[in-house]
Every structure is written in structure tokens, then in C-alpha cells.
């Protein structure tokens, strides 16, 4: 099937304004008759729930944490982009759009990216009105910093905690609506199924994580804002509870999964210290401004202390391979290069999985105080985790899974192919193409939540009669039975291996075979191994406790079971995409200098997969991508 | 860095099946722990051992494991988050302990935070306090340009110092009166100094303070245990600011 993104036509500058005008409206007095389910209350879902509640819709919002304030958006450090052009350095909506399309290696829709860039400015205004403390200069004006992939300074930030401050802003708006009674908040609920009636999304089934009860909720539209899926790699910078479960439940009910192979591996994370490791911690990319990355030239030297290795015995490999960009080479290239050095046996630290990020030269040049001023909090965090003082000895870093560009397929209205099902934030696939630029995810989440869905959902709801399906409908009954049966199955297996052991095993194969460098061979092998792990899981997992209580093992069993299915789809997508683009790197497709080699003739499309059952091949649907405003070109940062 | 050395520790952990169960301490052994394990990774290892020996693992809240979401909440040897300065329990590492140590692990204890299971408590009361007024009543859209109102850097920095609160509950857990004053004051102070929050300052401080009491939190009698326990170093000066704002509101 050829998919239609329903993008507006005509001049891009007017596309969103015209589209908004053409959307049908719901009469203010009728809005409260419509119920909307919002699964997820991070930046995207929190902003959306608050805005829809304020418009007068009857909103039910869900999250798995004990409070909406704890969604993983809270962990974002760096900042949020907007085309304000406050510094007058040549920024514009068009330039932000251009940078985002190019950064995504020409694999995103133009109209969606234009809209994102256009509303980016409203986001900053909105957050300031909420009391978000963005950094300011001494005159009281908002301050900006620069981020990767851009030549202008357009990133707004709150110290090193931008995500936290933006989320608390959305949370405060949401709290106001909860108090006003327009939003009912359901915390510690995990969505386990999407309920579809006659082909239309009409509700969800969740597990109450405190009582264990399986509960059903009906609505006129369902929105998923459930975040990203890179915990499929087990170790990632995501929170422990992040999963693909909500998205996968929707996929199994017919929603197409787009570009699952587009995953971002972030170059500067603290390396794994041991087998017991439970997650990886990101160190802001800004560190690469003043640090030099190296590994020993000789394998014999990897066990030596860094200060015992003389300058001529060090390989500053990024400076060697990419002389013009050096240590500031783009994320994907830096990450891959680090892996190559370690594969070559020249990695440092435990397990040989690390490279040095060395400040000695800049400390000599600028003094320790300047470095402390710029990066003090990061050095502190590094020391808390590693016990190493990075002023005295180089940091050790290694790439880690960080962000999912892929997600459920949505059209321009953020509606999936299942009518009534909308997808927001990291959970959809829409704007980042094959690679996301820094400070753009926060922008997307808030754009979707504050400024897109409040319009587009109205266009849909205006066409449906409210309250037609209630939770006594047979589809809800069936969904509840299916979910209970699956949970009971987990509890009844009583095998010999823990849920975490299976997750680790899956993560290893995903990371080694479907990680930073993928080949036909590695992917084919993964496609053989993953079903075997899955099979063993269903026979040999040990899930303790009962279903009627707080049971973290049961929660995790469900998430890992979903990853074991989804991981296979991700791998299949990576195998089918015979090109390299952005975060998807196929070793067979590279330029002589190691750059990603795109194949626009055959792959300039969104690949959206339809689930057909675990024992059947999924079906691929394509949405061709057209570039009319920004011309297809080889991505180069040299 | 010495990777070869491992520790064996004795854990005395609060186990409670549910809200109605009286609960009791149980003793466990943590084996093969290195100094690089985080505290929660140490508990992960103990849990894997418990599962493999047919026992119920210890339930504890956690999510980001980066010290920012505020989900983790354990009292370690009597101190919320374990006593390392400006550190949540998820960021605490085992190098702060030594081989043979005995460690007591308990949930937050405060009337307004009922225990749900083992180390997990219900912190809905903090959300209720924010819902009573911890916001500016702006609408989505229809707000002025972000640079229309200038905010002096000192004011901004003060607001940000307060806004860093992660809402974990350690302040109330540390307080002899189980007061949520540090938490409440941080939000009151942040919004009271910003021009966007000023118009509602008087109504906000009264509503939030009343709600704090209704939720079952005690009053502040200046023990300042909260500041010592706060993993973000939120300063008690915000409590003084709340008190000033409250007095101002009363005489309005
Ligand atoms: C360490 C780190 C640093 C980052 N730094 C930056 C940065 O500087 N700039 C930038 O732009 N981006 C950054 N990002 C990316 C950005 O933070 C995320 O992409 C973005 O915040 C995602 O927002 P979201 O609302 O889509 O999802 P989330 O914030 O992840 O929210 C997901 C929500 O869904 C809920 N949920 C999930 N599954 C279920 C379920 N089954 N049932 C019920 N509820 C469910 C959760 O409870 C939560 O409320 C960073 C990411 C990480 C991990
Ligand atoms: S788990 Fe998030 S702060 Fe500790």
C-alpha cells in the first residue's frame, strides 16, 4: 500500500496556517461531551492533556510513574531549539527547517518540519509565561547557546536541566487542569492494550500497578505520548521504565510502525563498568568543544595509565580521520569511530569499551578554572559515578543508545492509520528523519502537545458522534481477558531465568548486531537469534509474586516480552533498508571516507510496517518523500 | 580503580506486603558487590539472588537512575537518600561503603506518605499541593513574547535555585514533624519572584499552605533537617520567603 501523509499542498510558508483554517471545529459547548484518552504525560502528553482540558474536552491522562512530573523528559540536559533569532545571527523558520531536514539525512516530511519550526517560537513564549526559568543575560534577556548541526545560536536552556524545567512547566499547566476538573489523572497505570471497535480506536486497557486490577477506559479518541523504545538495547540513557509496550500494543491492533531502525547512538556517555550495570548516563555533548578524543596507537598500551602513554603513542583518531571537523564530527560519525577503535582492540577501561576524552591541553591553554566554569557540574557527575577526577585524568566515554527517531506512523494531523488513534512526541516518527539534531526532541514534544494536537484532534472529533462506545462493549471485555491471560501466563511459567537475564541477552544481540554498524550478515544472524530468545523466554522465565499487588517483575516481564517481538521488527527494517542514512549505518553502503551512503533512488520513503503475527512476516507500506523546498543533497559537515 | 576487590554486606530491609500489613525488617546478604555498583544496582543483584532462590524480590521505586526524576526514595541507615551531599540514592555508589558493613534500608516515613509495599510509598500528596496553586494561570497560546518582560539575572538565578526541586519527598521524610515546608516553599518562592507568577502570589501561598496541612503534613519548627537531606541542596531560605509571602497575603 502507498501511504498518504495528507500533507497540505501549496507554498510551504502558508501550509500550516491554511490547514488550520480548513480543519473542522468542535463547538465550545459540545467539547465536554467528547472524552480523550492521553497515555503518557511527558512533554508531549502533559502539554497536550493540559491544552485539551483547557479547551473544554474531557481528558483522562495516564502514566506509569507515581506522578506526571517524573516522565523521562525530565532527564534532558542540553536545551530546546527555536527560531526566535534573538541573537540576530541569521536564523529563521526556514533555516531551522533546513537544518532539521538535513540533519535527518533527508528522511522526514517537509510539511511537518516546517510546522515544527514555525511553532517553535510559540513554545518559548508559552514556557516563559508558565514561569520556566530559562537562562538570561545580565540585561534580563533570554540567553542562547549553540548546538550541533547548526551554525546559529538558537538553543534556549535552564542550566543543565532544561528538560526538567520544561516538564515542570507542562506539569504545572496539567495540575491546574486537574484542579479545574477537566483532566482526570491516573498514575501508576500501565497501558497494555488498545481497544479498537469496528476499525476505530475507542479506548485502552491498563493494569493498575498498585492493586493489580485490569481496568478499561473508553473514549472518543486515544492519544499515545509514550516516549521512545531504545531500551530494546537493554543499556541506554533512557529511564528503566521506558518501553515500547504501549506502541507495540497499538501496532498489534493495526497501527503501522514507521522506520523502527532509525535509532540514535549518542557519542558521549559514561561507559559500562560491569555486567551488573543497569543503565548508561549521558554526558552533555558540549564537552567535545574543549576535549580531545584519543585511544592508544598500540594495543599493548591499553592497560597502561593514560599519563604513561606519550603523545606520539596516542591516536587522536577523529582529528586524524576528519581533519576539518575533528572532535566535533557529527554524532553518528563520532559514535561509529569510537566503536571501530574498540573493535580494533585499542579501547580503554574495563572490557576495552571506552575512549579517552582529554582535557589536559585545554586546561593548559585556558586554565582549570575556565574549564570548571564551563563544565563543572558535568565533571562532578562524572566523578560521582566513576570516582575519577577528570581535571587530573582523562574521562572515559563510550557511545550509548539514546533516542528513537522511528515510531508509530502518523499523518500530518498526527493520526495513525487507525482512525481515532493519535501519536505525539518521541512515540511517533514524524520530524527527525534518520537522525535527530540536539535540542530538537523537546521542541517536537511541546510543539505536538501545545500547538498541533489541540487543532488537529478537533478536526477528527468534529466528524464523530461522542460517547458511542462504552466499556461494556464486547471488545473491552475481550481486551481485558487477553491482558489478564497474558499476565497469568507470565506468572505460571515459573522457569529458571529472571526477566532481566532475558532483557540483557536481547540487548546484547541488538547492540552487537543491530547497533552502530549493521551488515546483512549481522542482521540475518540477529533474525535467527531473537526468536530463539523469545521462545525460551516463554518457556523458562521466572516471574515471582502474584498479579494482584505491586509486582515489578510482572511489569518488566510484559515490557521485555514486547521488546522480544519488536526487536525483530527493528532488525527486519534495518535489513530491508539497503542504504546508510543518519543513525542507520549499513557497512555495505559507505563512501570511501566512511560517510553514510544514501540511496535516494530506491529508499527515499518512510517504511511503515504492518504487524501480521509473530510467526508471519510483517507487511511493508511505503510513503514516498518529496523534497520541494529543500533540495536533496549529500549531507556533509566537512 | 580496583575492580578485583568485592564486598559482602548485610542488609536489614523493611518488608511490608501492602498498606495494611504491619511490616517487619528482614536480613539479607549482598555478595560480590564492587565499588562501582550503584546502590540500586547492588539491590538489583540482591533481588536476582532472591528470585533465583524462590523468594520475593524487594520492591523499590526508581526510574531515571540519574538523580533527576525524584522517583527513588529510601532511608539508608536513618538518612533519606543515604547522606552523601546533593546525591539521590540512585546516584549513591557502593564505594561509600566497606566490606562487612551492615546497612539499614527503610521507606520514607511520614503520615502523608502511606507505605504501599516494601520501600514504595504514595506521594500523591505532593501533587495535590501543586494542584492547589503551584502554577501561573496562563492559557495555551495568547501569551506575550518571551523577551517582552525582562527578568534580572539575579531574580532568574534565585527562581532556578528553587525550581531545581525534584519532588522526591526526602524533605518531609527527614523532618521530625513530617512537614512538606521545603517542597512547598520552593514552588511558592520560584513563582513569587518571577513577574509571571506575581499576580497570583497571595492566593497561591495561602492555598498551598492550607493544602499542605490538609494533606497531613506537619508544621515547620525550624529543624532544617530537610535542607540536609535534600539531594538538590534546596535552601531553607525559601521557607523564610514563604513565611514573608504568607504574612504579606494575610495583610492584603
Ligand atoms: C538523558 C537524555 C537527555 C536528553 N537531552 C535532550 C536535550 O537536551 N534536548 C532535546 O531536545 N532532547 C533531549 N532528549 C530527548 C528528549 O528528552 C525526549 O525525546 C523527550 O523528552 C520525549 O518526550 P515524550 O513526551 O515524547 O516522552 P516521555 O517524556 O518519555 O514520556 C513518556 C510518558 O509516557 C508514559 N508511558 C510510557 N509507556 C506507558 C504505558 N505503557 N502506559 C502508561 N504510560 C506510559 C510515561 O509514564 C510518561 O509519562 C534527551 C533524552 C535523554 C534520555
Ligand atoms: S531514580 Fe530518578 S532520581 Fe533516582
Short mmCIF file of C-alpha atoms in Angstrom, two decimals, chain A residues 383-612:
data_model
loop_
_atom_site.label_atom_id
_atom_site.label_comp_id
_atom_site.label_asym_id
_atom_site.label_seq_id
_atom_site.Cartn_x
_atom_site.Cartn_y
_atom_site.Cartn_z
CA UNK A 383 33.23 11.79 39.48
CA UNK A 384 30.14 10.69 41.42
CA UNK A 385 29.69 7.77 39.04
CA UNK A 386 33.27 6.80 38.21
CA UNK A 387 35.24 8.14 41.19
CA UNK A 388 37.71 9.69 38.70
CA UNK A 389 38.76 13.31 38.74
CA UNK A 390 38.62 14.44 35.11
CA UNK A 391 40.74 17.53 35.82
CA UNK A 392 43.60 15.15 36.58
CA UNK A 393 42.98 12.19 34.30
CA UNK A 394 41.08 11.94 31.00
CA UNK A 395 37.41 10.97 31.07
CA UNK A 396 36.45 7.65 29.58
CA UNK A 397 33.42 7.75 27.32
CA UNK A 398 31.57 5.41 25.01
CA UNK A 399 28.50 5.72 22.77
CA UNK A 400 25.10 4.62 24.07
CA UNK A 401 21.58 4.19 22.68
CA UNK A 402 19.75 7.39 23.37
CA UNK A 403 16.78 8.25 21.15
CA UNK A 404 14.29 6.66 18.76
CA UNK A 405 13.59 8.57 15.56
CA UNK A 406 11.27 5.77 14.45
CA UNK A 407 7.80 5.37 15.93
CA UNK A 408 4.20 4.83 15.02
CA UNK A 409 3.30 6.17 11.59
CA UNK A 410 1.13 9.30 11.67
CA UNK A 411 -0.26 11.59 9.02
CA UNK A 412 0.07 15.38 9.08
CA UNK A 413 -2.71 15.51 11.70
CA UNK A 414 -0.66 13.19 13.96
CA UNK A 415 -3.28 10.50 13.44
CA UNK A 416 -2.12 6.95 12.80
CA UNK A 417 -3.64 4.76 10.12
CA UNK A 418 -6.10 3.58 12.80
CA UNK A 419 -8.78 6.32 12.89
CA UNK A 420 -9.06 7.92 16.32
CA UNK A 421 -5.52 6.94 17.37
CA UNK A 422 -3.12 9.89 17.61
CA UNK A 423 0.59 9.68 18.41
CA UNK A 424 2.70 12.50 19.86
CA UNK A 425 6.31 13.19 20.81
CA UNK A 426 9.10 10.63 20.61
CA UNK A 427 6.48 7.89 20.17
CA UNK A 428 5.73 8.98 16.58
CA UNK A 429 8.13 9.02 13.65
CA UNK A 430 7.37 12.36 12.15
CA UNK A 431 10.04 15.05 12.04
CA UNK A 432 13.57 13.81 12.69
CA UNK A 433 14.07 11.56 9.69
CA UNK A 434 17.03 9.24 10.16
CA UNK A 435 18.87 11.38 12.70
CA UNK A 436 17.76 13.91 15.29
CA UNK A 437 19.68 17.09 15.97
CA UNK A 438 20.39 18.08 19.55
CA UNK A 439 17.71 20.18 21.32
CA UNK A 440 15.03 19.18 18.82
CA UNK A 441 13.19 16.48 20.75
CA UNK A 442 11.99 18.82 23.48
CA UNK A 443 10.86 21.19 20.75
CA UNK A 444 8.91 18.45 19.00
CA UNK A 445 7.24 17.15 22.14
CA UNK A 446 5.96 20.57 23.12
CA UNK A 447 5.02 21.51 19.56
CA UNK A 448 2.89 18.38 19.22
CA UNK A 449 1.34 18.86 22.66
CA UNK A 450 0.65 22.59 22.87
CA UNK A 451 0.26 23.67 19.28
CA UNK A 452 -0.59 20.80 16.94
CA UNK A 453 -2.89 18.25 18.57
CA UNK A 454 -5.30 20.84 20.05
CA UNK A 455 -6.18 21.78 16.45
CA UNK A 456 -5.92 18.51 14.60
CA UNK A 457 -7.85 16.39 17.09
CA UNK A 458 -10.77 18.80 16.74
CA UNK A 459 -10.82 18.13 13.01
CA UNK A 460 -11.30 14.44 13.76
CA UNK A 461 -13.72 14.72 16.66
CA UNK A 462 -15.97 17.03 14.66
CA UNK A 463 -16.64 14.03 12.40
CA UNK A 464 -17.59 11.51 15.11
CA UNK A 465 -20.56 11.22 17.43
CA UNK A 466 -19.42 11.39 21.09
CA UNK A 467 -19.79 8.58 23.59
CA UNK A 468 -20.92 5.86 21.20
CA UNK A 469 -18.80 3.10 22.73
CA UNK A 470 -18.79 2.29 26.45
CA UNK A 471 -16.60 -0.07 28.47
CA UNK A 472 -19.37 -2.68 28.47
CA UNK A 473 -18.73 -3.24 24.75
CA UNK A 474 -17.57 -6.83 23.98
CA UNK A 475 -14.24 -5.55 22.60
CA UNK A 476 -13.35 -4.21 26.05
CA UNK A 477 -14.33 -7.47 27.67
CA UNK A 478 -12.13 -9.37 25.23
CA UNK A 479 -9.23 -6.99 25.71
CA UNK A 480 -9.44 -7.38 29.48
CA UNK A 481 -9.46 -11.16 29.16
CA UNK A 482 -6.48 -11.15 26.79
CA UNK A 483 -4.43 -8.93 29.08
CA UNK A 484 -5.28 -10.99 32.17
CA UNK A 485 -4.49 -14.21 30.35
CA UNK A 486 -1.09 -12.94 29.28
CA UNK A 487 -0.22 -11.82 32.81
CA UNK A 488 -1.34 -15.14 34.23
CA UNK A 489 0.79 -16.90 31.65
CA UNK A 490 3.91 -14.99 32.79
CA UNK A 491 3.22 -15.95 36.39
CA UNK A 492 2.59 -19.58 35.58
CA UNK A 493 5.80 -20.33 33.67
CA UNK A 494 7.95 -20.47 36.83
CA UNK A 495 11.12 -21.16 34.84
CA UNK A 496 14.77 -20.82 35.74
CA UNK A 497 15.85 -17.43 34.40
CA UNK A 498 14.93 -13.93 35.54
CA UNK A 499 13.29 -11.32 33.32
CA UNK A 500 16.43 -9.18 33.49
CA UNK A 501 18.60 -12.02 32.20
CA UNK A 502 16.45 -12.22 29.08
CA UNK A 503 16.47 -8.47 28.62
CA UNK A 504 20.27 -8.42 28.86
CA UNK A 505 20.56 -11.23 26.37
CA UNK A 506 18.31 -9.45 23.88
CA UNK A 507 20.16 -6.18 24.48
CA UNK A 508 23.50 -7.79 23.68
CA UNK A 509 22.42 -9.13 20.33
CA UNK A 510 20.67 -5.87 19.45
CA UNK A 511 23.72 -3.85 20.38
CA UNK A 512 26.28 -6.09 18.70
CA UNK A 513 24.33 -6.90 15.56
CA UNK A 514 21.81 -4.07 15.14
CA UNK A 515 23.72 -1.24 16.81
CA UNK A 516 26.07 1.35 15.39
CA UNK A 517 27.25 -0.64 12.38
CA UNK A 518 24.88 -3.10 10.74
CA UNK A 519 25.54 -5.58 7.96
CA UNK A 520 23.46 -8.08 6.07
CA UNK A 521 25.30 -10.80 7.92
CA UNK A 522 24.87 -9.35 11.43
CA UNK A 523 21.20 -8.61 10.84
CA UNK A 524 20.44 -12.02 9.41
CA UNK A 525 22.07 -13.60 12.41
CA UNK A 526 20.02 -11.42 14.78
CA UNK A 527 16.87 -12.52 12.99
CA UNK A 528 17.79 -16.09 13.81
CA UNK A 529 18.72 -15.48 17.43
CA UNK A 530 15.89 -13.18 18.59
CA UNK A 531 13.05 -15.67 18.00
CA UNK A 532 15.07 -18.26 19.92
CA UNK A 533 15.43 -15.97 22.93
CA UNK A 534 11.73 -15.22 22.71
CA UNK A 535 10.85 -18.87 22.59
CA UNK A 536 12.99 -19.62 25.61
CA UNK A 537 11.52 -16.65 27.45
CA UNK A 538 8.01 -18.03 27.13
CA UNK A 539 9.16 -21.39 28.49
CA UNK A 540 11.77 -20.53 31.03
CA UNK A 541 11.14 -17.12 32.57
CA UNK A 542 10.64 -16.86 36.29
CA UNK A 543 8.17 -14.18 37.33
CA UNK A 544 7.64 -14.13 41.08
CA UNK A 545 4.66 -12.92 43.10
CA UNK A 546 1.05 -12.56 42.07
CA UNK A 547 -0.94 -10.34 39.73
CA UNK A 548 -2.97 -8.66 42.47
CA UNK A 549 -0.28 -6.48 44.03
CA UNK A 550 2.64 -4.20 43.19
CA UNK A 551 4.75 -6.55 41.10
CA UNK A 552 7.73 -5.05 39.32
CA UNK A 553 8.78 -8.42 37.93
CA UNK A 554 5.44 -8.80 36.21
CA UNK A 555 5.63 -5.25 34.83
CA UNK A 556 9.07 -5.95 33.42
CA UNK A 557 8.08 -9.30 32.01
CA UNK A 558 5.46 -7.59 29.86
CA UNK A 559 7.91 -4.97 28.65
CA UNK A 560 10.61 -7.49 27.82
CA UNK A 561 8.14 -9.78 26.05
CA UNK A 562 7.23 -6.81 23.83
CA UNK A 563 10.85 -5.90 23.18
CA UNK A 564 11.47 -9.50 22.15
CA UNK A 565 8.88 -9.09 19.40
CA UNK A 566 9.64 -5.51 18.48
CA UNK A 567 13.41 -6.13 18.31
CA UNK A 568 12.79 -8.46 15.44
CA UNK A 569 10.83 -5.80 13.53
CA UNK A 570 13.58 -3.24 14.12
CA UNK A 571 16.12 -5.71 12.74
CA UNK A 572 13.98 -6.53 9.74
CA UNK A 573 13.60 -2.85 8.92
CA UNK A 574 17.37 -2.41 9.16
CA UNK A 575 17.90 -5.37 6.85
CA UNK A 576 15.45 -4.13 4.25
CA UNK A 577 16.91 -0.62 4.12
CA UNK A 578 19.83 -1.18 1.76
CA UNK A 579 21.43 2.21 2.31
CA UNK A 580 23.08 4.14 5.09
CA UNK A 581 21.38 7.27 6.35
CA UNK A 582 21.74 9.13 9.63
CA UNK A 583 21.71 6.74 12.55
CA UNK A 584 21.17 3.74 10.30
CA UNK A 585 24.59 2.64 9.09
CA UNK A 586 24.98 -0.37 6.85
CA UNK A 587 28.66 -1.23 6.42
CA UNK A 588 27.95 -2.30 2.83
CA UNK A 589 26.85 1.21 1.97
CA UNK A 590 29.52 3.74 2.74
CA UNK A 591 31.56 6.33 0.90
CA UNK A 592 35.30 5.72 0.57
CA UNK A 593 35.83 8.06 3.54
CA UNK A 594 33.39 6.17 5.75
CA UNK A 595 30.45 8.56 5.40
CA UNK A 596 26.93 7.20 5.13
CA UNK A 597 25.92 6.48 1.54
CA UNK A 598 22.26 7.19 0.93
CA UNK A 599 20.29 5.65 -1.87
CA UNK A 600 17.66 8.22 -2.79
CA UNK A 601 16.57 6.44 -5.94
CA UNK A 602 15.33 3.38 -4.07
CA UNK A 603 14.84 4.41 -0.43
CA UNK A 604 13.51 7.94 -0.29
CA UNK A 605 10.43 6.75 1.55
CA UNK A 606 9.04 6.15 5.01
CA UNK A 607 8.92 2.41 5.69
CA UNK A 608 5.79 1.62 7.72
CA UNK A 609 5.31 -1.95 8.86
CA UNK A 610 2.05 -3.73 9.46
CA UNK A 611 2.19 -6.44 12.12
CA UNK A 612 0.79 -9.76 10.92
#
